[in-house]
mmCIF file of C-alpha atoms in Angstrom:
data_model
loop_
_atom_site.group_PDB
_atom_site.id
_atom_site.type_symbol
_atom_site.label_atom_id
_atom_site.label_comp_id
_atom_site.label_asym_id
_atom_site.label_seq_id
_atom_site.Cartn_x
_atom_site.Cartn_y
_atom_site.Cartn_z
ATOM 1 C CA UNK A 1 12.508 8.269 -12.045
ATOM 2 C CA UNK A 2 14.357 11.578 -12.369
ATOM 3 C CA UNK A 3 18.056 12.162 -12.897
ATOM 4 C CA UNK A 4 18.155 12.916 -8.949
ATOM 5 C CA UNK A 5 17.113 9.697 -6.765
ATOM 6 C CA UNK A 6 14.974 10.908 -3.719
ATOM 7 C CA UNK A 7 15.843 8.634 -0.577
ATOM 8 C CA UNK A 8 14.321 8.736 2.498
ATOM 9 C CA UNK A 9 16.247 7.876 5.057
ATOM 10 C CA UNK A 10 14.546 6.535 8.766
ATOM 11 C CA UNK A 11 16.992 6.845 11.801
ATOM 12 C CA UNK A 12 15.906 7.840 15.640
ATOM 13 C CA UNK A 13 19.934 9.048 15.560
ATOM 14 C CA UNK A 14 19.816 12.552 14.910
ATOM 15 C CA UNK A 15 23.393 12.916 13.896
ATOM 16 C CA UNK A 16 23.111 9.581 11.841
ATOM 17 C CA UNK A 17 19.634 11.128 9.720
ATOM 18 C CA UNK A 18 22.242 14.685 9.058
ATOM 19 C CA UNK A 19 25.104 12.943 7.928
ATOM 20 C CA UNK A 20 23.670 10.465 5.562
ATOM 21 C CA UNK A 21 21.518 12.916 4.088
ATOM 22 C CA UNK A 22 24.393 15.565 3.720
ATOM 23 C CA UNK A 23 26.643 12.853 1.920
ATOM 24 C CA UNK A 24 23.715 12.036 -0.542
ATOM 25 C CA UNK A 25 23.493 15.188 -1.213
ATOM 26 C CA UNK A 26 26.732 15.965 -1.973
ATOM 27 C CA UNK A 27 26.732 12.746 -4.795
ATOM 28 C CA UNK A 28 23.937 13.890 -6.898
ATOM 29 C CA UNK A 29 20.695 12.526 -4.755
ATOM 30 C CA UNK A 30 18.000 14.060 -2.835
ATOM 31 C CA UNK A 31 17.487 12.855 0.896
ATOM 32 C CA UNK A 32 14.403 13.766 3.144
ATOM 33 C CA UNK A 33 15.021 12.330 6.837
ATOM 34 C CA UNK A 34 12.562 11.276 9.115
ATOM 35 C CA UNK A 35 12.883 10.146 12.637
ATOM 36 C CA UNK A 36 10.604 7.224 13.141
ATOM 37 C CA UNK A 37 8.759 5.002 11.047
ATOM 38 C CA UNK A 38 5.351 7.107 12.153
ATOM 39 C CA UNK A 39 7.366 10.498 10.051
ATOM 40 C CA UNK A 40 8.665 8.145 7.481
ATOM 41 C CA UNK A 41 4.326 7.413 7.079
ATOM 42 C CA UNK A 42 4.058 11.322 6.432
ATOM 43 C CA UNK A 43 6.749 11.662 4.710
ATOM 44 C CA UNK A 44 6.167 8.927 1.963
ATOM 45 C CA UNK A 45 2.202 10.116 2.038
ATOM 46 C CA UNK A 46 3.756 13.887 0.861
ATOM 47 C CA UNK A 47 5.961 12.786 -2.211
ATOM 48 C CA UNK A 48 7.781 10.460 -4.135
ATOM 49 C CA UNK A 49 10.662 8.074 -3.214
ATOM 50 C CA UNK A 50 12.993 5.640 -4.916
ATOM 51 C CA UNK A 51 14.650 3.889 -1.930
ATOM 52 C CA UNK A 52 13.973 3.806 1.794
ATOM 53 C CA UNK A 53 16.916 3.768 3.640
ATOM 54 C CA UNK A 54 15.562 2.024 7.459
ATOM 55 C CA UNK A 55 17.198 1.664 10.604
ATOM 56 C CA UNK A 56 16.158 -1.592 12.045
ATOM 57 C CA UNK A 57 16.126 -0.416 16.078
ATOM 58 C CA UNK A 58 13.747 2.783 16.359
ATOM 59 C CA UNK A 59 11.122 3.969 19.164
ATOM 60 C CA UNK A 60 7.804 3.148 18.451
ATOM 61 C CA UNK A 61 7.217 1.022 15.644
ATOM 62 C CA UNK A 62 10.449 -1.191 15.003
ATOM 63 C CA UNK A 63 12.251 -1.307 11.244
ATOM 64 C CA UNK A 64 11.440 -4.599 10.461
ATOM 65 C CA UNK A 65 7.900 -3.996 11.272
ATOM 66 C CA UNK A 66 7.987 -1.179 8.900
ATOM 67 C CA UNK A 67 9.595 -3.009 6.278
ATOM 68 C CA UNK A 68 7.236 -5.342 6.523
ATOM 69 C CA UNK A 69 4.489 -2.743 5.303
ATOM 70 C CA UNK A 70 6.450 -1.409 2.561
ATOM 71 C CA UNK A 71 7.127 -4.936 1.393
ATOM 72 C CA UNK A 72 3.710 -5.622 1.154
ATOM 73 C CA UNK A 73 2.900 -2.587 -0.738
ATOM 74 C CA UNK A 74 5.497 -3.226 -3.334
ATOM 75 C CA UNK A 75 6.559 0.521 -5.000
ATOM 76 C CA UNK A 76 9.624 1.130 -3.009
ATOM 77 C CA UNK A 77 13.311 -0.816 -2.652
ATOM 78 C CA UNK A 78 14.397 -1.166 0.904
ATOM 79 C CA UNK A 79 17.878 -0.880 2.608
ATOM 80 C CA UNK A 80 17.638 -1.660 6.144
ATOM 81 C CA UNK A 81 20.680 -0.889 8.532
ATOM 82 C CA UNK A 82 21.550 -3.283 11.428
ATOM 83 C CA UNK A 83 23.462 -3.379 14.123
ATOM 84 C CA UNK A 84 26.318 -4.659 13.761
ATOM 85 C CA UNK A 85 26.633 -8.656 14.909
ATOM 86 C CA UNK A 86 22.593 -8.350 14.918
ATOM 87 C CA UNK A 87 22.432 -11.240 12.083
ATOM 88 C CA UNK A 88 18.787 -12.291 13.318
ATOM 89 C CA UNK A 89 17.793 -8.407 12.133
ATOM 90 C CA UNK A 90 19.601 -8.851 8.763
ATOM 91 C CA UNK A 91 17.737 -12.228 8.066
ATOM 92 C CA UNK A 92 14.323 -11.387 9.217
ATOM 93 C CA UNK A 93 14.678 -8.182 7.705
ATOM 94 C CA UNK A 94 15.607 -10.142 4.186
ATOM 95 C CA UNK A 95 12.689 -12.593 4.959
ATOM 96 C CA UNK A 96 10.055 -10.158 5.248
ATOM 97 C CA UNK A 97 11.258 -8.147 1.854
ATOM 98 C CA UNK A 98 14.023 -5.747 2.251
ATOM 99 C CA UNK A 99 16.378 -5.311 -1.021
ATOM 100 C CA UNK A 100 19.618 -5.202 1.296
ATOM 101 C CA UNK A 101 20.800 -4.672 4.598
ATOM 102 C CA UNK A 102 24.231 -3.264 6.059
ATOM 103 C CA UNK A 103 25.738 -3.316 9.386
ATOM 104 C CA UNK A 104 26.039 -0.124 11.676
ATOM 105 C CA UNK A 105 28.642 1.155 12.116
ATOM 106 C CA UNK A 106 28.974 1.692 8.138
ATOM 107 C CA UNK A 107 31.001 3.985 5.517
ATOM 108 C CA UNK A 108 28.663 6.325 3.679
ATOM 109 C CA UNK A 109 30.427 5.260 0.690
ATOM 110 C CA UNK A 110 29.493 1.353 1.168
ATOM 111 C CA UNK A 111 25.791 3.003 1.893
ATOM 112 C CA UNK A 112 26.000 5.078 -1.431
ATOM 113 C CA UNK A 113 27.201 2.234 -3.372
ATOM 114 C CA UNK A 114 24.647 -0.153 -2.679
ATOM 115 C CA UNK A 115 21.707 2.533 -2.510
ATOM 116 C CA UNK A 116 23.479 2.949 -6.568
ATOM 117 C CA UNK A 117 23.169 -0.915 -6.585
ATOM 118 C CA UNK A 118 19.776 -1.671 -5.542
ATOM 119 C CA UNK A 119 18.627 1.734 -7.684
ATOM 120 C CA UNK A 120 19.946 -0.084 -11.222
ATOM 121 C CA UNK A 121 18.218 -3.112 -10.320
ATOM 122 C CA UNK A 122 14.652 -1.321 -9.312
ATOM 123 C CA UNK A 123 15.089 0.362 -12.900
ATOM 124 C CA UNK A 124 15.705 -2.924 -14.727
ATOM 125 C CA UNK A 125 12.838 -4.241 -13.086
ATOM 126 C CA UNK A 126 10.940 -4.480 -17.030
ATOM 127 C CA UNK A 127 14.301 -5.810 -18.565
ATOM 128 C CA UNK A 128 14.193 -8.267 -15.677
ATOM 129 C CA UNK A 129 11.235 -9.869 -17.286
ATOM 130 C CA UNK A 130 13.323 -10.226 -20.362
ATOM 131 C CA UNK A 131 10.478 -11.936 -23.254
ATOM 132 C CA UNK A 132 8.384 -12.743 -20.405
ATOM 133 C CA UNK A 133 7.312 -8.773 -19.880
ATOM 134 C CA UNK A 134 3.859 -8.282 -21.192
ATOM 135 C CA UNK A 135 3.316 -11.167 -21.033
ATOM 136 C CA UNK A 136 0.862 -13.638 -18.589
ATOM 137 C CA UNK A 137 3.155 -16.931 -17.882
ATOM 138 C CA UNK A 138 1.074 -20.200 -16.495
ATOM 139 C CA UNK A 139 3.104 -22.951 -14.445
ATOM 140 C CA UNK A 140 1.494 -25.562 -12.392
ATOM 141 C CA UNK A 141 -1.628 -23.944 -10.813
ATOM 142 C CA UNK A 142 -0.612 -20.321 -11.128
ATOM 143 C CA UNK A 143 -0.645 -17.503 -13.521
ATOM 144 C CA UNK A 144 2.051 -14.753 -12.870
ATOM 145 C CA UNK A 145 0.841 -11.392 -14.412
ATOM 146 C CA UNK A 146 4.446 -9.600 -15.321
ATOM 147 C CA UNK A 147 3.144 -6.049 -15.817
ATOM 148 C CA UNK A 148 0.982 -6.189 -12.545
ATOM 149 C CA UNK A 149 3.492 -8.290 -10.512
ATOM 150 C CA UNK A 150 0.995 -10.767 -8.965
ATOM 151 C CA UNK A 151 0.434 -14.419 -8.863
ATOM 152 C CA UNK A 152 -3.440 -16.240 -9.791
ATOM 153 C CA UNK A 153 -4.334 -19.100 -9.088
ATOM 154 C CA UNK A 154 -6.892 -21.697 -10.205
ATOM 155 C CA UNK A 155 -9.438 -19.833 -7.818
ATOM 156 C CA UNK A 156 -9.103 -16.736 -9.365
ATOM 157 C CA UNK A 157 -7.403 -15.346 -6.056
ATOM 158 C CA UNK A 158 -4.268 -12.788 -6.314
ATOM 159 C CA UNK A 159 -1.007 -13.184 -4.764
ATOM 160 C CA UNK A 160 1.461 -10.216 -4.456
ATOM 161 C CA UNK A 161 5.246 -9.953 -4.544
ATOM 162 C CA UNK A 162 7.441 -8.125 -3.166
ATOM 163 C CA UNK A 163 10.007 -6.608 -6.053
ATOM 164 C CA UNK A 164 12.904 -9.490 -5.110
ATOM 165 C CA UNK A 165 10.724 -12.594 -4.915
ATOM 166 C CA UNK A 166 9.128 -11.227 -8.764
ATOM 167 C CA UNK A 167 12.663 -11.136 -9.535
ATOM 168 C CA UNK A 168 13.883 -14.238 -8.679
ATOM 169 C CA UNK A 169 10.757 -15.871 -10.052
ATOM 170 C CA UNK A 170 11.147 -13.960 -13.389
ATOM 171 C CA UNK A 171 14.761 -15.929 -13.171
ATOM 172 C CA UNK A 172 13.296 -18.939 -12.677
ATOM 173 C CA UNK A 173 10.549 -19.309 -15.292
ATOM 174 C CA UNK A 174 12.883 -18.131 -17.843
ATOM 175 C CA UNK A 175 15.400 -21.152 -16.692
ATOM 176 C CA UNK A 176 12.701 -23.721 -16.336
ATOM 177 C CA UNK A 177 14.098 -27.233 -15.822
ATOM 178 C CA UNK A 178 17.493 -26.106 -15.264
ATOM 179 C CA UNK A 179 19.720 -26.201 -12.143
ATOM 180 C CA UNK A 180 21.361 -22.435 -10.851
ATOM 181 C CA UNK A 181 23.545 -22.010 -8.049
ATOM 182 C CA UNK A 182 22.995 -19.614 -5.441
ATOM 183 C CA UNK A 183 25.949 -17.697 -7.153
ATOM 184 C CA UNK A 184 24.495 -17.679 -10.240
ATOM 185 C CA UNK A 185 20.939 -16.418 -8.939
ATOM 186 C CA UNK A 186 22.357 -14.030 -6.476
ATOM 187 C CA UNK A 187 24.353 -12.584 -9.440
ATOM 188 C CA UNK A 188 21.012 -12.527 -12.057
ATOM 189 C CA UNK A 189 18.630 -11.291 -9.309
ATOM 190 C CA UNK A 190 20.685 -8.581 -7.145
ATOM 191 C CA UNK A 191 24.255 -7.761 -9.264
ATOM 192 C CA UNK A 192 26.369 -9.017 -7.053
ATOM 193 C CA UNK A 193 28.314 -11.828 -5.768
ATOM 194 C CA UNK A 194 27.727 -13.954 -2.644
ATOM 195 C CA UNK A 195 29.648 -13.527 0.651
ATOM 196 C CA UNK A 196 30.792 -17.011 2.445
ATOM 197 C CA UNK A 197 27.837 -16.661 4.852
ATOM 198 C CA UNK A 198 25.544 -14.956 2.809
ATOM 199 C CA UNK A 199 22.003 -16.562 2.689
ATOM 200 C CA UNK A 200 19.741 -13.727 1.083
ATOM 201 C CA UNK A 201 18.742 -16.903 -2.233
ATOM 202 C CA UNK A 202 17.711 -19.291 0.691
ATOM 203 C CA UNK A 203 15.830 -16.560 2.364
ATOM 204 C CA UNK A 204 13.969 -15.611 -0.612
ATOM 205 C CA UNK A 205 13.190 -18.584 -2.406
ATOM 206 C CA UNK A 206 11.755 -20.174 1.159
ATOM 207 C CA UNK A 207 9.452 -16.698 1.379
ATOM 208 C CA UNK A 208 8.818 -17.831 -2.656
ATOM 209 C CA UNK A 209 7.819 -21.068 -1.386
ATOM 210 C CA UNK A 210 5.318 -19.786 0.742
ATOM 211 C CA UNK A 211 3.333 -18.313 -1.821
ATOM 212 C CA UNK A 212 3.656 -21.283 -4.773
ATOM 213 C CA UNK A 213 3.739 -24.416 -3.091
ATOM 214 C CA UNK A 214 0.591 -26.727 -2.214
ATOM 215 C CA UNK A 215 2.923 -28.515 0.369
ATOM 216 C CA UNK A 216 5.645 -26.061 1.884
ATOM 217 C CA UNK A 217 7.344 -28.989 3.737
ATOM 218 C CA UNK A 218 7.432 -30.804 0.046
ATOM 219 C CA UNK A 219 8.207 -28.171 -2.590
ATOM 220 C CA UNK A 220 7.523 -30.010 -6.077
ATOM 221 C CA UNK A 221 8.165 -26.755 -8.388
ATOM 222 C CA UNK A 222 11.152 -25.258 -6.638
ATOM 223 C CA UNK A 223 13.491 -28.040 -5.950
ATOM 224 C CA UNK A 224 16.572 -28.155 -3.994
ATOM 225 C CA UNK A 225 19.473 -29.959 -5.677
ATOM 226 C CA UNK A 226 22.022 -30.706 -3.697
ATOM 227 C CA UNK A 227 25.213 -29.291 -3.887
ATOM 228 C CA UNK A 228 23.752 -27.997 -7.374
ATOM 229 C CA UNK A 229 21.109 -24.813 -6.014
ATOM 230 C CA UNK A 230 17.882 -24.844 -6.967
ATOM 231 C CA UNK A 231 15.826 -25.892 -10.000
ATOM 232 C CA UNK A 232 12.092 -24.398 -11.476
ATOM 233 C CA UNK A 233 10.997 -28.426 -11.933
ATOM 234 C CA UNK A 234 7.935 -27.687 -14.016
ATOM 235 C CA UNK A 235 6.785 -26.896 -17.697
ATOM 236 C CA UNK A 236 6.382 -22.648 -18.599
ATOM 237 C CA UNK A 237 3.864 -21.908 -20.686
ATOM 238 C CA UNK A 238 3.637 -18.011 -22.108
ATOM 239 C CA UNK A 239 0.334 -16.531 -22.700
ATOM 240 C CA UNK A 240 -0.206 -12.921 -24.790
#
């Protein structure tokens, strides 16, 4: 990435798209806007971002519905903004793979910082992987590939992740067999600390689940200890 970020922020609100983009500006980024999530297509189709920054309630195609896509694809960190109260839209939009959220109406300086925030932890996305990058790490039934970001499993079949649930199970495999608060893997994962209702660790280790468990309804390698967190309950093996 180059010493400028490039953001592209997604807003139907016309005066919303000019302001953010001005303030980036003006604090050493670059900012495209686009008005809908059909311009923010062309848009990332015609150059390079580091961070999408996605209004949630747009004309057409919603924001979480576009998250959603750029989830799945993988190559670019996510800040969705929600109306304010709308805590349905922040969850979902955490569910389905968005890096952070925050509430309309906002201060461009809360938006900056956490754009700042969310940047640091997309570039320490290698360091992340700590002596597991390079590497191919079995547990249970699964191999996860660190340099291509993708779970296999005994069948040979590829699972992707999204950038936070490789994250969080980078975290875990390097902590095998021991307990970690929400706290504590809120602060590893994102860089920051939890608020009193904050659920983003729940959220992402039930997507986690999804992918890794035989039995969803029984998790056997991500256990929940009570009033402990959670625990990786399962032998790491590290292959060259």
């Amino acid at each position: 990435m180059g010493p400028q970020p490039h953001i592209l922020v997604v807003d139907d609100h016309a005066q919303i798209r000019e302001s953010v983009t001005r303030y980036l500006e003006k604090n050493g980024m670059r900012a495209t806007a686009a008005k809908d999530a059909a311009d923010m297509d062309v848009q990332l189709a015609a150059g390079h971002f580091d961070l999408v920054v996605l209004d949630v309630m747009m004309p057409g195609e919603d924001g979480l519905s576009a998250c959603r896509r750029l989830a799945d694809d993988g190559t670019v960190p996510v800040i969705m903004l929600t109306a304010l109260g709308e805590e349905s839209d922040r969850i979902a939009g955490l569910e389905i793979g968005a890096d952070d959220y925050l509430a309309k109406p906002f201060n461009p300086r809360e938006l900056l910082a956490r754009i700042k925030s969310v940047l640091r932890r997309s570039r320490r996305q290698d360091p992340l992987a700590g002596r597991l990058a390079g590497h191919r790490v079995r547990f249970e039934h699964l191999v996860l590939d660190t340099d291509r970001q993708i779970l296999i499993d005994d069948n040979a079949d590829e699972i992707p992740l999204t950038s936070s649930e490789f994250r969080l199970l980078v975290v875990l495999l390097e902590r095998a067999r021991m307990v970690l608060s929400r706290d504590q893997l809120l602060d590893l994962t994102a860089g920051r600390t939890a608020g009193p209702l904050d659920r983003t660790i729940d959220n992402q280790i039930s997507r986690l689940r999804r992918k890794i468990e035989p039995d969803v309804l029984r998790p056997r390698i991500i256990k929940t200890v009570r009033n402990g967190g959670y625990c990786l309950a399962t032998d790491v093996e590290e292959e060259a």
